[in-house]
Amino acid sequence: MRTPGEELAHLESESLRRSLRRIESPQGPHVLLSGREVLNFSSNDYLGLADSPDLVGAFQENLSRYGVGSGASRLVCGSLAPHVELEQKLADVKKTEAALTFSSGFATATGAIPAICQKDDVIILDKLSHASLIDGSRLSGATIRVFPHNDLDKLRKHLNWAKENVGSNGRILVITESVFSMDGDLAPLSEICDLKDEFGALLLVDEAHAFGIIGPQGRGLAAELGLETRIDFHMGTFSKALGLSGGYLCSSKEWIDLWTNRARSFIYSTAPSPALAATIADALELITREEGEALRTKLWENIHHFSAEATSAIIPLILGENDKALQVSQDLQERGFLVPAIRFPTVPRGTARLRVTISAAHSSEEIDSLKSALAEFISTS
Ligand SMILES: *Cc1c(COP(=O)(O)O)cnc(C)c1O
């Protein structure tokens, strides 16, 4: 029988072994790592809300009002007023009939997808879809087809195949992200909507990295492109731009009812802390108001200060080999920048990278200092 030590040694030999860092400060643009303050260019806290005094204060107040724990799963006795109010507010913001929240984005995908599709259905996914979308699809037992990243011709071919092979009762579900998590590029959502309509398929769009950042009130790329009503399932998280944690799906009342009955990660898991749910609602309020607008303006200024061509807060610097990405990341850390190397299986083999993320909380001087360090290390390594 193989030992865990052998597996770890194998990972080590491929420069694929990972280990945890310990950050000694709250999350933010500057963090304390190994006794030293470093500039953080790797967080998904795009608006700098994870340690915002407003939200910290709101959380404290919500804790006093609602307590720390929810006591049970939502269907037993854990569905408290803050959970229900959050879902109403979210549905209002996303302009859908209803919304359902989960303890994480990961749990959202692995719970909801198997409640949409089963054995006789077909799921068609973009190749760069997040692990949670892939795992949710696998758990469903549906037939899975993958199209190369953003390849509409191949998507059409899969839809054609699915249409011919799925029974009259069967479902065809297309899954994509709006902003891709490791590449920062955008999906051609209008074209995907046209295709899914042409073939009578359903569409799930994961807006994890767009929600709070793109579109009117930060509602996401679908809102930016005027496609909100054409997308069946709007998925996202509160763990990126909202600075908290948790996942959501917005859709019709009927689908929400079905997930409430069928999504196992929702049913068999304790409801998130009611104080957290209430604070997410406060964060939602914040990002949709002028305060959120001002943070988005600052974020986009920062993004374009780093790169004029960037289309999101995620800018990948693809270096190829694992050891090279690790080395540049190490060099940067010695100079006071936290930009971890991203490797297989998070990204395809041979595309190891530094994934730079920009926040509204960075200053333009800090971005300049990262740019000059990158110019130095990437050209010399
Ligand atoms: C982060 C992420 C998730 C998972 O969300 P969590 O709330 O962190 O579990 C799902 N999809 C995408 C695209 C993500 O980037």
Short mmCIF file of C-alpha atoms in Angstrom, two decimals, residues 11-188:
data_model
loop_
_atom_site.label_atom_id
_atom_site.label_comp_id
_atom_site.label_asym_id
_atom_site.label_seq_id
_atom_site.Cartn_x
_atom_site.Cartn_y
_atom_site.Cartn_z
CA LEU A 11 4.40 16.13 -5.49
CA GLU A 12 7.65 17.62 -4.24
CA SER A 13 9.58 16.14 -7.19
CA GLU A 14 7.18 17.84 -9.63
CA SER A 15 7.32 21.18 -7.76
CA LEU A 16 3.64 20.64 -7.02
CA ARG A 17 3.71 20.32 -3.24
CA ARG A 18 1.78 23.04 -1.45
CA SER A 19 1.78 24.19 2.11
CA LEU A 20 -0.05 26.73 4.19
CA ARG A 21 1.23 30.17 5.07
CA ARG A 22 0.27 31.83 8.33
CA ILE A 23 -0.83 35.43 8.02
CA GLU A 24 -0.65 37.22 11.36
CA SER A 25 -2.79 40.26 10.47
CA PRO A 26 -6.30 40.75 9.12
CA GLN A 27 -6.72 40.27 5.38
CA GLY A 28 -5.88 43.37 3.39
CA PRO A 29 -3.48 45.02 0.95
CA HIS A 30 -0.70 44.79 3.56
CA VAL A 31 -0.41 41.60 5.57
CA LEU A 32 1.99 40.36 8.20
CA LEU A 33 3.80 37.23 6.99
CA SER A 34 6.69 35.60 8.87
CA GLY A 35 7.08 38.67 11.04
CA ARG A 36 7.26 41.00 8.09
CA GLU A 37 4.76 43.29 6.41
CA VAL A 38 4.30 42.36 2.76
CA LEU A 39 2.21 43.89 0.02
CA ASN A 40 -0.55 41.48 -0.85
CA PHE A 41 -1.34 41.08 -4.55
CA SER A 42 -3.07 37.71 -4.29
CA SER A 43 -6.34 38.23 -2.45
CA ASN A 44 -9.83 38.14 -3.98
CA ASP A 45 -10.88 40.89 -1.60
CA TYR A 46 -11.10 43.24 -4.59
CA LEU A 47 -12.87 46.09 -2.84
CA GLY A 48 -10.85 45.84 0.39
CA LEU A 49 -13.94 44.97 2.43
CA ALA A 50 -12.58 41.96 4.38
CA ASP A 51 -11.30 44.25 7.13
CA SER A 52 -13.45 47.31 6.45
CA PRO A 53 -14.33 49.19 9.65
CA ASP A 54 -17.94 49.52 8.46
CA LEU A 55 -18.41 45.81 8.00
CA VAL A 56 -16.47 44.90 11.14
CA GLY A 57 -18.80 47.22 13.08
CA ALA A 58 -21.86 45.78 11.35
CA PHE A 59 -20.70 42.23 12.11
CA GLN A 60 -20.26 43.10 15.82
CA GLU A 61 -23.72 44.57 15.97
CA ASN A 62 -25.22 41.60 14.13
CA LEU A 63 -23.49 39.21 16.52
CA SER A 64 -25.10 40.91 19.50
CA ARG A 65 -28.46 40.89 17.81
CA TYR A 66 -28.57 37.40 16.28
CA GLY A 67 -25.94 35.32 18.10
CA VAL A 68 -23.04 33.37 16.68
CA GLY A 69 -24.63 30.11 15.54
CA SER A 70 -27.71 29.01 13.61
CA GLY A 71 -28.22 25.75 15.49
CA ALA A 72 -29.29 23.49 12.65
CA SER A 73 -29.66 23.17 8.91
CA ARG A 74 -31.99 25.60 7.19
CA LEU A 75 -34.80 23.04 6.80
CA VAL A 76 -34.76 22.04 10.46
CA CYS A 77 -34.71 25.22 12.57
CA GLY A 78 -31.67 27.11 11.25
CA SER A 79 -33.49 29.42 8.82
CA LEU A 80 -33.38 32.66 10.77
CA ALA A 81 -34.69 36.07 9.72
CA PRO A 82 -31.24 37.24 8.48
CA HIS A 83 -30.97 34.26 6.07
CA VAL A 84 -34.39 34.95 4.60
CA GLU A 85 -33.83 38.71 4.41
CA LEU A 86 -30.47 38.21 2.71
CA GLU A 87 -32.09 36.04 0.05
CA GLN A 88 -34.87 38.58 -0.56
CA LYS A 89 -32.36 41.38 -0.86
CA LEU A 90 -30.13 39.37 -3.17
CA ALA A 91 -33.04 38.48 -5.46
CA ASP A 92 -33.93 42.20 -5.59
CA VAL A 93 -30.37 43.17 -6.49
CA LYS A 94 -30.01 40.43 -9.10
CA LYS A 95 -33.54 41.06 -10.42
CA THR A 96 -34.60 37.44 -10.19
CA GLU A 97 -37.70 35.96 -8.57
CA ALA A 98 -35.77 34.31 -5.77
CA ALA A 99 -32.35 33.43 -4.37
CA LEU A 100 -30.83 30.72 -2.21
CA THR A 101 -27.63 31.02 -0.19
CA PHE A 102 -25.14 28.33 0.74
CA SER A 103 -22.22 28.15 3.17
CA SER A 104 -19.71 28.55 0.32
CA GLY A 105 -19.49 28.94 -3.43
CA PHE A 106 -18.08 25.43 -3.57
CA ALA A 107 -21.10 24.03 -1.73
CA THR A 108 -23.40 25.99 -4.05
CA ALA A 109 -22.04 24.29 -7.16
CA THR A 110 -21.81 20.80 -5.69
CA GLY A 111 -25.33 21.07 -4.30
CA ALA A 112 -27.18 22.82 -7.07
CA ILE A 113 -25.76 21.21 -10.21
CA PRO A 114 -26.73 17.63 -9.22
CA ALA A 115 -30.19 19.00 -8.44
CA ILE A 116 -30.48 20.33 -11.99
CA CYS A 117 -29.03 17.42 -13.94
CA GLN A 118 -28.96 13.67 -13.42
CA LYS A 119 -28.07 10.53 -15.32
CA ASP A 120 -30.05 11.12 -18.50
CA ASP A 121 -29.01 14.76 -18.89
CA VAL A 122 -26.02 16.46 -20.51
CA ILE A 123 -23.76 19.12 -18.98
CA ILE A 124 -21.51 21.16 -21.27
CA LEU A 125 -18.72 23.04 -19.50
CA ASP A 126 -16.00 25.48 -20.45
CA LYS A 127 -12.62 23.77 -20.03
CA LEU A 128 -11.43 26.40 -17.54
CA SER A 129 -14.43 26.09 -15.24
CA HIS A 130 -13.72 26.21 -11.51
CA ALA A 131 -13.19 22.91 -9.65
CA SER A 132 -16.53 23.31 -7.83
CA LEU A 133 -18.39 23.42 -11.17
CA ILE A 134 -16.53 20.35 -12.40
CA ASP A 135 -17.12 18.43 -9.18
CA GLY A 136 -20.80 19.41 -9.12
CA SER A 137 -21.12 18.17 -12.71
CA ARG A 138 -19.38 14.88 -11.89
CA LEU A 139 -21.55 14.33 -8.84
CA SER A 140 -24.67 14.77 -10.94
CA GLY A 141 -24.02 11.60 -12.94
CA ALA A 142 -24.98 13.45 -16.16
CA THR A 143 -22.99 12.99 -19.36
CA ILE A 144 -20.28 15.66 -19.40
CA ARG A 145 -18.90 17.39 -22.48
CA VAL A 146 -16.12 19.98 -22.20
CA PHE A 147 -15.43 22.70 -24.79
CA PRO A 148 -12.05 24.42 -25.17
CA HIS A 149 -11.99 27.74 -23.34
CA ASN A 150 -14.47 30.19 -24.89
CA ASP A 151 -14.68 28.09 -28.10
CA LEU A 152 -18.18 28.77 -29.45
CA ASP A 153 -17.86 26.43 -32.45
CA LYS A 154 -17.10 23.52 -30.19
CA LEU A 155 -19.89 24.55 -27.81
CA ARG A 156 -22.30 24.48 -30.78
CA LYS A 157 -21.06 20.98 -31.75
CA HIS A 158 -21.63 19.71 -28.22
CA LEU A 159 -25.09 21.30 -28.13
CA ASN A 160 -25.91 19.60 -31.42
CA TRP A 161 -24.75 16.28 -30.07
CA ALA A 162 -26.69 16.78 -26.84
CA LYS A 163 -29.87 17.71 -28.68
CA GLU A 164 -29.67 14.49 -30.69
CA ASN A 165 -28.86 12.30 -27.72
CA VAL A 166 -30.89 13.62 -24.83
CA GLY A 167 -34.44 12.30 -24.36
CA SER A 168 -37.53 14.51 -24.62
CA ASN A 169 -37.56 14.88 -20.83
CA GLY A 170 -33.82 15.43 -20.62
CA ARG A 171 -32.03 18.65 -19.70
CA ILE A 172 -29.02 20.20 -21.37
CA LEU A 173 -27.07 22.53 -19.08
CA VAL A 174 -24.29 24.85 -20.26
CA ILE A 175 -21.90 26.07 -17.56
CA THR A 176 -19.41 28.92 -17.73
CA GLU A 177 -17.87 31.60 -15.57
CA SER A 178 -18.29 35.23 -16.52
CA VAL A 179 -14.80 36.29 -15.39
CA PHE A 180 -12.45 33.31 -15.33
CA SER A 181 -10.78 32.81 -11.98
CA MET A 182 -7.22 32.03 -13.06
CA ASP A 183 -7.07 33.93 -16.37
CA GLY A 184 -9.17 36.99 -15.63
CA ASP A 185 -10.66 37.00 -19.13
CA LEU A 186 -14.37 37.17 -19.96
CA ALA A 187 -16.78 34.65 -21.45
CA PRO A 188 -18.63 35.67 -24.66
#
